[in-house]
CSV table of C-alpha atoms and ligand atoms in Angstrom, one decimal:
chain,number,residue,atom,x,y,z
A,1,ALA,CA,-34.8,-47.4,3.9
A,2,ALA,CA,-33.9,-44.5,1.7
A,3,GLN,CA,-31.7,-45.0,-1.1
A,4,PRO,CA,-28.2,-44.3,0.2
A,5,TYR,CA,-26.3,-41.1,-1.3
A,6,ASP,CA,-23.0,-41.6,-3.1
A,7,ALA,CA,-21.0,-39.4,-0.8
A,8,ILE,CA,-21.9,-37.7,2.6
A,9,VAL,CA,-19.6,-34.8,3.1
A,10,LEU,CA,-19.1,-33.7,6.9
A,11,GLY,CA,-18.4,-30.0,7.2
A,12,ALA,CA,-19.9,-27.3,4.8
A,13,GLY,CA,-16.5,-25.3,4.9
A,14,ALA,CA,-14.1,-24.4,2.1
A,15,ALA,CA,-13.1,-28.1,1.3
A,16,GLY,CA,-16.4,-29.7,1.9
A,17,MET,CA,-18.3,-27.2,-0.5
A,18,MET,CA,-15.6,-27.6,-3.2
A,19,CYS,CA,-15.5,-31.4,-2.9
A,20,ALA,CA,-19.3,-31.7,-2.8
A,21,LEU,CA,-19.9,-29.4,-5.8
A,22,THR,CA,-17.2,-31.2,-7.8
A,23,ALA,CA,-18.6,-34.7,-7.1
A,24,GLY,CA,-22.3,-33.4,-7.8
A,25,GLN,CA,-21.2,-31.9,-11.1
A,26,ARG,CA,-20.0,-35.3,-12.1
A,27,GLY,CA,-23.5,-36.9,-11.5
A,28,LEU,CA,-22.8,-38.2,-8.0
A,29,ARG,CA,-25.6,-37.8,-5.2
A,30,VAL,CA,-24.0,-35.7,-2.5
A,31,LEU,CA,-25.0,-34.9,0.9
A,32,LEU,CA,-23.3,-32.0,2.4
A,33,ILE,CA,-23.7,-31.8,6.3
A,34,ASP,CA,-22.8,-29.0,9.1
A,35,HIS,CA,-23.6,-28.4,12.5
A,36,GLY,CA,-23.6,-24.7,11.9
A,37,ASP,CA,-26.6,-22.5,11.1
A,38,ALA,CA,-25.0,-21.3,7.9
A,39,PRO,CA,-21.9,-22.8,5.3
A,40,GLY,CA,-18.7,-21.1,5.2
A,41,ARG,CA,-18.5,-19.4,8.4
A,42,LYS,CA,-14.7,-19.2,8.4
A,43,ILE,CA,-14.8,-17.8,4.6
A,44,LEU,CA,-16.9,-15.2,6.0
A,45,ILE,CA,-14.5,-13.8,8.5
A,46,SER,CA,-11.4,-14.5,6.4
A,47,GLY,CA,-9.0,-12.0,5.2
A,48,GLY,CA,-10.6,-9.2,7.1
A,49,GLY,CA,-14.0,-9.8,5.5
A,50,ARG,CA,-12.5,-9.9,2.1
A,51,CYS,CA,-11.2,-13.4,1.7
A,52,ASN,CA,-7.7,-14.0,0.6
A,53,PHE,CA,-8.9,-16.8,-1.5
A,54,THR,CA,-5.7,-18.0,-3.0
A,55,ASN,CA,-1.8,-16.9,-3.5
A,56,LEU,CA,-0.5,-16.9,-6.9
A,57,HIS,CA,2.8,-18.4,-5.6
A,58,THR,CA,1.4,-21.4,-4.4
A,59,ALA,CA,4.1,-24.1,-4.3
A,60,PRO,CA,4.3,-27.3,-2.1
A,61,ASP,CA,7.3,-25.6,0.0
A,62,ARG,CA,4.6,-23.4,1.3
A,63,TYR,CA,3.2,-25.9,3.2
A,64,LEU,CA,4.0,-27.6,6.5
A,65,SER,CA,3.6,-31.4,7.0
A,66,ALA,CA,5.3,-34.4,8.2
A,67,ASN,CA,5.3,-35.3,4.5
A,68,PRO,CA,6.2,-32.4,2.5
A,69,HIS,CA,5.7,-34.1,-0.9
A,70,PHE,CA,2.1,-35.1,0.1
A,71,ALA,CA,0.4,-31.8,-1.1
A,72,LYS,CA,2.1,-31.7,-4.5
A,73,SER,CA,-0.5,-33.9,-6.4
A,74,ALA,CA,-3.6,-32.1,-5.3
A,75,LEU,CA,-1.8,-28.8,-5.7
A,76,GLY,CA,-0.4,-29.6,-8.9
A,77,ARG,CA,-3.9,-30.6,-10.4
A,78,TYR,CA,-6.0,-27.8,-9.0
A,79,SER,CA,-4.1,-24.4,-9.4
A,80,PRO,CA,-4.9,-20.8,-8.0
A,81,GLN,CA,-5.5,-20.3,-11.8
A,82,ASP,CA,-8.4,-22.9,-11.7
A,83,PHE,CA,-9.9,-21.1,-8.6
A,84,LEU,CA,-9.6,-17.7,-10.5
A,85,THR,CA,-11.4,-19.0,-13.5
A,86,LEU,CA,-14.4,-19.9,-11.3
A,87,ILE,CA,-14.1,-16.5,-9.7
A,88,GLU,CA,-14.3,-14.7,-12.9
A,89,ARG,CA,-17.2,-16.8,-14.4
A,90,HIS,CA,-19.2,-15.5,-11.4
A,91,GLY,CA,-18.0,-12.1,-12.3
A,92,ILE,CA,-16.5,-11.5,-8.9
A,93,ALA,CA,-14.0,-8.5,-8.8
A,94,TRP,CA,-10.7,-9.3,-7.2
A,95,HIS,CA,-7.3,-7.5,-6.6
A,96,GLU,CA,-3.8,-8.8,-5.8
A,97,LYS,CA,-2.6,-7.2,-2.5
A,98,THR,CA,1.1,-8.1,-1.7
A,99,LEU,CA,2.9,-11.2,-2.2
A,100,GLY,CA,0.7,-13.0,-4.6
A,101,GLN,CA,-2.4,-12.7,-2.1
A,102,LEU,CA,-5.5,-12.2,-4.2
A,103,PHE,CA,-8.6,-10.7,-2.3
A,104,CYS,CA,-12.2,-10.3,-3.4
A,105,ASP,CA,-12.7,-6.2,-4.0
A,106,GLY,CA,-16.4,-6.7,-2.4
A,107,SER,CA,-16.8,-9.2,0.3
A,108,ALA,CA,-16.0,-12.7,1.2
A,109,ARG,CA,-19.6,-13.3,1.3
A,110,GLN,CA,-19.3,-13.5,-2.7
A,111,ILE,CA,-17.2,-16.5,-2.2
A,112,VAL,CA,-19.6,-18.3,0.0
A,113,ASP,CA,-22.5,-17.3,-2.7
A,114,LEU,CA,-20.4,-18.7,-5.4
A,115,LEU,CA,-19.8,-22.1,-3.7
A,116,MET,CA,-23.5,-22.3,-2.6
A,117,GLN,CA,-24.8,-21.6,-6.1
A,118,GLU,CA,-22.2,-24.3,-7.6
A,119,CYS,CA,-23.4,-26.8,-5.2
A,120,ALA,CA,-27.1,-26.0,-5.7
A,121,GLU,CA,-26.7,-26.4,-9.6
A,122,ALA,CA,-24.6,-29.6,-9.0
A,123,GLY,CA,-27.6,-30.9,-6.9
A,124,VAL,CA,-25.9,-31.2,-3.6
A,125,THR,CA,-28.2,-31.7,-0.6
A,126,LEU,CA,-27.4,-29.3,2.3
A,127,LEU,CA,-28.3,-30.2,6.0
A,128,LEU,CA,-27.3,-27.6,8.5
A,129,GLY,CA,-28.1,-27.0,12.2
A,130,HIS,CA,-27.4,-30.3,13.9
A,131,PRO,CA,-24.5,-32.0,15.2
A,132,VAL,CA,-23.5,-35.7,13.8
A,133,ALA,CA,-24.3,-38.1,16.6
A,134,ALA,CA,-22.8,-41.1,15.7
A,135,ILE,CA,-21.0,-42.7,12.6
A,136,ALA,CA,-20.6,-46.5,11.6
A,137,GLN,CA,-19.6,-48.7,8.9
A,138,ARG,CA,-22.0,-51.6,8.0
A,139,ASP,CA,-23.1,-53.6,4.9
A,140,GLY,CA,-20.4,-51.7,2.9
A,141,LEU,CA,-21.8,-48.4,3.8
A,142,PHE,CA,-21.1,-45.4,6.0
A,143,HIS,CA,-23.9,-44.6,8.5
A,144,VAL,CA,-24.2,-41.1,9.9
A,145,THR,CA,-26.7,-40.5,12.6
A,146,ARG,CA,-28.0,-36.9,12.8
A,147,ASN,CA,-31.0,-35.3,14.7
A,148,GLY,CA,-32.2,-39.1,15.1
A,149,ILE,CA,-32.2,-39.9,11.3
A,150,ASP,CA,-29.8,-42.4,9.9
A,151,LEU,CA,-28.2,-41.5,6.6
A,152,ALA,CA,-26.2,-43.6,4.6
A,153,ALA,CA,-23.8,-43.3,1.7
A,154,ARG,CA,-20.9,-45.5,-0.1
A,155,ALA,CA,-18.2,-42.8,0.8
A,156,LEU,CA,-17.7,-40.6,3.9
A,157,VAL,CA,-15.5,-37.3,3.2
A,158,LEU,CA,-14.1,-35.8,6.5
A,159,ALA,CA,-14.2,-31.7,6.0
A,160,THR,CA,-14.8,-30.6,9.4
A,161,GLY,CA,-11.5,-28.5,9.6
A,162,GLY,CA,-9.5,-28.3,12.8
A,163,PRO,CA,-10.0,-26.6,16.3
A,164,ALA,CA,-8.8,-23.2,15.5
A,165,ILE,CA,-11.4,-20.4,16.6
A,166,PRO,CA,-13.7,-22.7,18.5
A,167,LYS,CA,-16.3,-19.9,19.0
A,168,LEU,CA,-16.9,-20.2,15.1
A,169,GLY,CA,-17.9,-23.7,15.8
A,170,ALA,CA,-14.7,-25.2,14.8
A,171,THR,CA,-14.0,-28.8,16.4
A,172,GLY,CA,-11.7,-31.8,16.4
A,173,PHE,CA,-14.3,-33.8,15.3
A,174,ALA,CA,-12.3,-35.1,12.1
A,175,TYR,CA,-9.6,-36.5,14.2
A,176,ASP,CA,-12.0,-38.3,16.4
A,177,VAL,CA,-13.8,-39.9,13.6
A,178,ALA,CA,-10.3,-40.9,12.1
A,179,ARG,CA,-9.1,-42.5,15.4
A,180,GLN,CA,-12.5,-44.3,15.4
A,181,PHE,CA,-11.3,-45.8,12.0
A,182,GLY,CA,-7.9,-46.4,13.3
A,183,LEU,CA,-6.0,-43.5,11.3
A,184,SER,CA,-3.3,-42.1,13.1
A,185,VAL,CA,-3.5,-38.3,13.8
A,186,VAL,CA,-0.2,-35.9,14.1
A,187,GLN,CA,-0.5,-34.0,17.4
A,188,PRO,CA,-2.7,-30.8,16.4
A,189,ARG,CA,-1.4,-27.5,17.4
A,190,PRO,CA,-2.3,-24.0,16.9
A,191,ALA,CA,-0.3,-22.1,14.0
A,192,LEU,CA,-0.4,-18.7,12.4
A,193,VAL,CA,-0.8,-17.5,15.8
A,194,PRO,CA,0.3,-14.5,18.2
A,195,PHE,CA,3.3,-15.3,20.5
A,196,THR,CA,2.9,-14.4,24.2
A,197,LEU,CA,6.2,-12.9,26.1
A,198,GLY,CA,6.9,-13.1,30.0
A,199,ALA,CA,7.3,-10.6,32.5
A,200,GLU,CA,11.0,-10.0,31.7
A,201,GLU,CA,10.0,-8.7,28.2
A,202,ALA,CA,7.5,-6.3,30.0
A,203,LEU,CA,9.3,-3.3,28.4
A,204,PHE,CA,8.2,-4.4,24.9
A,205,GLN,CA,4.6,-4.7,26.2
A,206,SER,CA,4.5,-0.9,26.7
A,207,LEU,CA,5.0,-1.0,22.8
A,208,SER,CA,1.4,-2.5,22.1
A,209,GLY,CA,-0.1,-1.2,19.0
A,210,VAL,CA,3.5,-0.6,17.3
A,211,ALA,CA,4.1,-2.2,14.1
A,212,THR,CA,7.5,-2.2,11.9
A,213,GLU,CA,8.9,-4.3,9.1
A,214,VAL,CA,11.4,-7.1,10.5
A,215,GLU,CA,13.0,-10.3,9.4
A,216,VAL,CA,12.3,-13.1,11.8
A,217,HIS,CA,14.3,-16.1,12.2
A,218,TRP,CA,13.8,-19.3,13.9
A,219,GLN,CA,16.5,-21.7,13.3
A,220,LYS,CA,16.9,-21.9,9.4
A,221,THR,CA,13.1,-20.6,8.7
A,222,ARG,CA,12.6,-16.7,8.1
A,223,PHE,CA,9.9,-14.3,7.1
A,224,ARG,CA,10.4,-10.7,6.0
A,225,GLU,CA,7.0,-9.1,6.9
A,226,ALA,CA,5.7,-6.7,9.6
A,227,ALA,CA,5.8,-7.6,13.1
A,228,LEU,CA,3.2,-6.1,15.7
A,229,PHE,CA,3.7,-5.7,19.2
A,230,THR,CA,0.7,-6.3,21.5
A,231,HIS,CA,0.0,-6.2,25.1
A,232,LYS,CA,0.4,-9.9,25.2
A,233,GLY,CA,3.7,-10.3,23.1
A,234,LEU,CA,4.1,-10.5,19.2
A,235,SER,CA,1.9,-10.6,16.2
A,236,GLY,CA,1.8,-9.3,12.7
A,237,PRO,CA,2.3,-11.4,9.6
A,238,ALA,CA,6.0,-12.0,10.5
A,239,MET,CA,5.2,-13.5,13.7
A,240,LEU,CA,2.1,-15.4,12.7
A,241,GLN,CA,4.2,-17.1,10.0
A,242,ILE,CA,7.2,-18.2,12.1
A,243,SER,CA,4.9,-19.6,14.9
A,244,SER,CA,3.8,-22.4,12.7
A,245,TYR,CA,7.2,-23.5,12.7
A,246,TRP,CA,8.3,-22.5,16.2
A,247,GLN,CA,8.7,-25.1,19.1
A,248,HIS,CA,8.2,-24.3,22.7
A,249,ARG,CA,11.1,-23.1,24.9
A,250,THR,CA,13.1,-22.1,21.8
A,251,PRO,CA,14.2,-18.6,21.0
A,252,ILE,CA,13.3,-16.4,17.9
A,253,ALA,CA,15.6,-13.9,16.7
A,254,VAL,CA,14.3,-10.7,15.1
A,255,ASP,CA,16.1,-8.4,12.7
A,256,PHE,CA,15.0,-4.8,13.3
A,257,ALA,CA,17.2,-3.5,10.5
A,258,PRO,CA,17.0,-6.0,7.5
A,259,ASP,CA,18.2,-3.3,5.0
A,260,ALA,CA,21.0,-1.9,7.0
A,261,ALA,CA,24.5,-2.2,5.6
A,262,PRO,CA,27.3,-3.7,7.8
A,263,GLY,CA,28.9,-1.0,10.2
A,264,TRP,CA,25.9,1.4,9.7
A,265,LEU,CA,26.2,2.6,13.5
A,266,VAL,CA,29.8,3.2,13.2
A,267,GLU,CA,29.4,5.3,10.0
A,268,HIS,CA,26.4,7.2,11.5
A,269,LYS,CA,28.8,8.3,14.2
A,270,GLN,CA,31.4,9.4,12.1
A,271,ARG,CA,28.8,11.5,10.0
A,272,GLN,CA,26.9,12.5,13.3
A,273,PRO,CA,28.9,12.3,16.5
A,274,ARG,CA,26.3,14.5,18.1
A,275,GLY,CA,23.2,12.4,17.3
A,276,ALA,CA,21.6,10.5,20.0
A,277,VAL,CA,21.5,6.7,19.5
A,278,ARG,CA,17.5,6.6,19.8
A,279,ARG,CA,17.3,9.3,17.1
A,280,VAL,CA,19.6,7.2,14.6
A,281,LEU,CA,17.3,4.1,15.3
A,282,ALA,CA,14.2,6.2,15.0
A,283,SER,CA,15.2,7.0,11.4
A,284,GLY,CA,14.3,3.4,10.4
A,285,LEU,CA,11.9,2.4,13.1
A,286,PRO,CA,8.9,3.9,14.9
A,287,ALA,CA,10.2,6.4,17.7
A,288,ARG,CA,8.7,4.3,20.8
A,289,LEU,CA,10.4,1.1,19.7
A,290,ALA,CA,13.8,2.8,19.0
A,291,GLU,CA,13.6,4.4,22.6
A,292,VAL,CA,12.9,0.9,24.0
A,293,LEU,CA,15.6,-0.8,21.9
A,294,ALA,CA,18.3,1.9,22.9
A,295,GLU,CA,17.4,1.5,26.6
A,296,ARG,CA,17.7,-2.2,26.4
A,297,LEU,CA,21.0,-1.8,24.5
A,298,GLY,CA,22.0,0.6,27.4
A,299,LEU,CA,23.0,3.1,24.6
A,300,ASP,CA,21.8,6.5,25.7
A,301,GLY,CA,23.5,9.7,24.7
A,302,GLU,CA,25.5,10.8,21.7
A,303,LEU,CA,27.0,8.3,19.2
A,304,GLY,CA,30.5,10.2,19.6
A,305,THR,CA,30.6,9.0,23.1
A,306,ILE,CA,30.3,5.4,22.3
A,307,THR,CA,33.1,3.2,21.3
A,308,ASP,CA,33.2,1.4,17.8
A,309,LYS,CA,33.2,-1.8,19.4
A,310,ARG,CA,30.0,-1.2,21.2
A,311,LEU,CA,28.4,0.1,18.4
A,312,ARG,CA,29.4,-3.1,16.5
A,313,ALA,CA,28.0,-5.1,19.2
A,314,ALA,CA,24.6,-3.0,19.1
A,315,GLU,CA,24.4,-3.7,15.7
A,316,ALA,CA,24.7,-7.4,16.0
A,317,GLN,CA,22.2,-7.3,18.7
A,318,LEU,CA,19.6,-5.4,16.6
A,319,ALA,CA,20.2,-8.0,13.7
A,320,ARG,CA,19.5,-10.8,15.8
A,321,TRP,CA,17.3,-9.6,18.7
A,322,PRO,CA,16.3,-12.8,21.0
A,323,PHE,CA,12.9,-13.2,22.2
A,324,GLN,CA,12.0,-16.1,24.0
A,325,PRO,CA,8.0,-16.5,23.7
A,326,ASN,CA,6.5,-18.3,26.8
A,327,GLY,CA,3.7,-19.8,24.6
A,328,THR,CA,1.1,-18.6,21.9
A,329,GLU,CA,-2.3,-17.2,22.3
A,330,GLY,CA,-3.6,-20.9,21.5
A,331,PHE,CA,-6.4,-22.4,19.4
A,332,ALA,CA,-8.7,-19.0,20.4
A,333,LYS,CA,-6.6,-17.1,18.3
A,334,ALA,CA,-4.9,-19.4,15.9
A,335,GLU,CA,-5.8,-18.9,12.2
A,336,VAL,CA,-5.3,-22.4,11.4
A,337,THR,CA,-4.4,-25.8,12.9
A,338,ALA,CA,-1.2,-27.5,12.1
A,339,GLY,CA,-1.1,-31.3,12.5
A,340,GLY,CA,-3.9,-33.4,11.9
A,341,ILE,CA,-4.8,-36.8,10.1
A,342,ALA,CA,-1.3,-38.2,9.2
A,343,THR,CA,-0.8,-37.8,5.4
A,344,ARG,CA,0.7,-41.6,5.3
A,345,GLU,CA,-2.8,-42.8,5.9
A,346,LEU,CA,-4.1,-41.2,2.8
A,347,SER,CA,-3.4,-41.5,-0.9
A,348,SER,CA,-2.2,-38.0,-2.1
A,349,ARG,CA,-4.1,-38.3,-5.6
A,350,THR,CA,-7.5,-39.3,-4.2
A,351,MET,CA,-7.2,-38.2,-0.3
A,352,MET,CA,-8.7,-41.8,0.5
A,353,ALA,CA,-7.6,-43.6,3.4
A,354,THR,CA,-5.7,-46.4,2.1
A,355,ARG,CA,-6.7,-48.8,4.9
A,356,VAL,CA,-10.3,-47.7,4.8
A,357,PRO,CA,-11.8,-47.7,1.2
A,358,GLY,CA,-14.5,-45.0,0.9
A,359,LEU,CA,-13.3,-42.7,3.7
A,360,TYR,CA,-11.7,-39.6,2.6
A,361,ALA,CA,-10.1,-36.4,4.6
A,362,ILE,CA,-9.6,-33.1,3.0
A,363,GLY,CA,-8.8,-29.7,4.0
A,364,GLU,CA,-7.5,-28.4,7.2
A,365,CYS,CA,-8.2,-31.6,9.3
A,366,VAL,CA,-5.4,-33.2,7.2
A,367,ASP,CA,-1.8,-32.8,8.3
A,368,VAL,CA,-1.0,-30.0,5.7
A,369,THR,CA,-0.8,-26.4,6.8
A,370,GLY,CA,-0.3,-23.4,4.5
A,371,TRP,CA,1.6,-20.2,5.2
A,372,LEU,CA,-0.5,-17.0,5.6
A,373,GLY,CA,-1.8,-15.4,2.5
A,374,GLY,CA,-4.2,-17.5,0.9
A,375,TYR,CA,-2.3,-20.8,0.8
A,376,ASN,CA,-4.5,-22.5,3.2
A,377,PHE,CA,-7.9,-21.9,1.1
A,378,GLN,CA,-5.8,-23.1,-1.9
A,379,TRP,CA,-5.1,-26.4,0.0
A,380,ALA,CA,-8.8,-26.6,0.9
A,381,TRP,CA,-9.8,-26.1,-2.9
A,382,ALA,CA,-7.2,-28.6,-4.4
A,383,SER,CA,-7.8,-31.1,-1.6
A,384,GLY,CA,-11.6,-30.8,-2.0
A,385,TRP,CA,-11.4,-31.0,-5.6
A,386,ALA,CA,-9.1,-34.1,-6.0
A,387,ALA,CA,-11.6,-35.8,-3.6
A,388,GLY,CA,-14.5,-34.8,-5.5
A,389,GLN,CA,-12.9,-36.0,-8.6
A,390,ALA,CA,-11.9,-39.2,-7.1
A,391,LEU,CA,-15.3,-40.0,-5.7
A,392,ALA,CA,-16.7,-39.7,-9.3
A,393,GLU,CA,-14.1,-42.2,-10.7
A,394,ALA,CA,-14.5,-44.7,-7.8
B,401,FAD,P1,-13.6,-25.0,7.6
B,401,FAD,O1,-13.7,-24.1,6.6
B,401,FAD,O2,-13.3,-24.7,8.9
B,401,FAD,O3,-14.7,-25.7,7.5
B,401,FAD,C1,-15.0,-26.9,8.3
B,401,FAD,C2,-16.6,-27.0,8.5
B,401,FAD,O4,-17.1,-27.9,9.5
B,401,FAD,C3,-17.3,-25.7,9.4
B,401,FAD,O5,-18.3,-25.1,8.5
B,401,FAD,C4,-17.8,-26.2,10.6
B,401,FAD,O6,-19.0,-25.6,11.1
B,401,FAD,C5,-18.0,-27.7,10.2
B,401,FAD,N1,-17.9,-28.6,11.5
B,401,FAD,C6,-16.9,-28.6,12.4
B,401,FAD,N2,-17.2,-29.7,13.5
B,401,FAD,C7,-18.2,-30.0,13.0
B,401,FAD,C8,-19.0,-31.3,13.6
B,401,FAD,N3,-18.6,-32.0,14.5
B,401,FAD,N4,-20.2,-31.6,12.6
B,401,FAD,C9,-20.5,-30.9,11.7
B,401,FAD,N5,-19.9,-29.9,11.3
B,401,FAD,C10,-18.7,-29.5,11.8
B,401,FAD,N6,-7.1,-18.8,4.8
B,401,FAD,C11,-6.6,-18.3,3.6
B,401,FAD,O7,-6.1,-18.9,2.7
B,401,FAD,N7,-7.0,-17.0,3.5
B,401,FAD,C12,-7.5,-16.1,4.5
B,401,FAD,O8,-7.7,-15.0,4.3
B,401,FAD,C13,-7.7,-16.7,5.8
B,401,FAD,N8,-8.0,-16.0,6.7
B,401,FAD,C14,-8.4,-16.6,7.8
B,401,FAD,C15,-9.0,-15.7,9.1
B,401,FAD,C16,-9.4,-16.2,10.2
B,401,FAD,C17,-9.9,-15.4,11.4
B,401,FAD,C18,-9.1,-17.7,10.1
B,401,FAD,C19,-9.7,-18.3,11.6
B,401,FAD,C20,-8.7,-18.3,9.3
B,401,FAD,C21,-8.6,-17.9,7.9
B,401,FAD,N9,-7.9,-18.8,7.1
B,401,FAD,C22,-7.4,-18.1,5.8
B,401,FAD,C23,-7.8,-20.2,7.3
B,401,FAD,C24,-8.9,-20.8,6.4
B,401,FAD,O9,-10.1,-20.3,6.9
B,401,FAD,C25,-9.2,-22.5,6.8
B,401,FAD,O10,-7.8,-23.0,6.4
B,401,FAD,C26,-10.0,-22.9,5.8
B,401,FAD,O11,-11.2,-22.4,6.3
B,401,FAD,C27,-10.1,-24.6,6.2
B,401,FAD,O12,-11.1,-24.9,5.3
B,401,FAD,P2,-12.0,-26.4,5.8
B,401,FAD,O13,-13.0,-26.5,4.9
B,401,FAD,O14,-10.9,-27.5,5.8
B,401,FAD,O15,-12.4,-26.2,7.2
């Protein structure tokens, strides 16, 4: 039989490529396998084609996980600056957009090319285009059957991501392999995903395409970013962010006037008693939204005709407008999967399964999920680097 590899990495996405090149650079014989015809397909479509490849404000509290401490070690040892150094070494031009989000000036293709070049220079073998049929462990080796051929390695790294956007070849394969080896999986759910609203909110569906800056609240969590009305419900960065925290059958609350001072409607009335409510609202909000909100509040007509009490109640409602999503657009539209391989099964330093020596899990398939804005790629780089480094030390 052929000489076994030091490591087989399953999944040539962000995490898998980073792990493979890190281990390869340290002299390991690494085989990288993907069932797709090309590596890094999610990278290519990410960040609107420009890849939001990291976030300068990366910190463990911007990640969701059953164990909020788990991501600290890897994130602490491979930082946004480390990835930026790599980007600059390859001469890739980049810019900061908002909120610490870094994008390529050119195209996400440059990130995939960088990773592929680093893999090639590190001697990584890449096999594309066939699914893995079976995985087994015997004689101290992991055996992977692919296209009728048995491939063996001392270590196996699960980097096949989660089931978000199945039409890009995303699968729950990593969970199946984890369960095969007796590892528990935290129920995967769509995250960074648009909400759907029921028929009772039909008025808002007429606003499809309207966007405005809001502060959205769910329990104690809040985000201040743009919200977008869609024909199905609510999207935009604010809604995607809060969707990762949201639980079914609970309301979210939207502050449509996050900068307004207390008493602003009453004050407006004193200054402009002849002003129409919807005009006043339209000074800070898109006109169509202002109209729908005024209609929902039952406040038509001039400010001067409305009591202060009703105006104060309207203010309170505008600051905490309740929406009860009836669901989300699901994995088909989710940017990431929350949940995944339970962190308690893994070493936070090496990403190795503590009960299955030689088996590692990295990237999105692990129960660590970042905010919108480059945090998920930073987790992929950091966890991939940690495992690649650990493979070389093992
Ligand atoms: P992936 O990158 O998904 O890689 C997994 C690989 O495994 C894939 O190549 C897949 O083909 C392969 N695979 C799956 N199943 C199998 C199988 N059974 N056998 C063999 N191979 C398999 N994050 C950011 O930080 N910034 C962004 O700008 C951003 N934009 C995004 C835009 C969109 C539309 C989407 C969907 C996601 C975006 N994300 C972004 C999230 C980010 O893409 C993921 O978090 C990240 O790609 C996860 O990396 P990964 O390596 O764990 O998994």
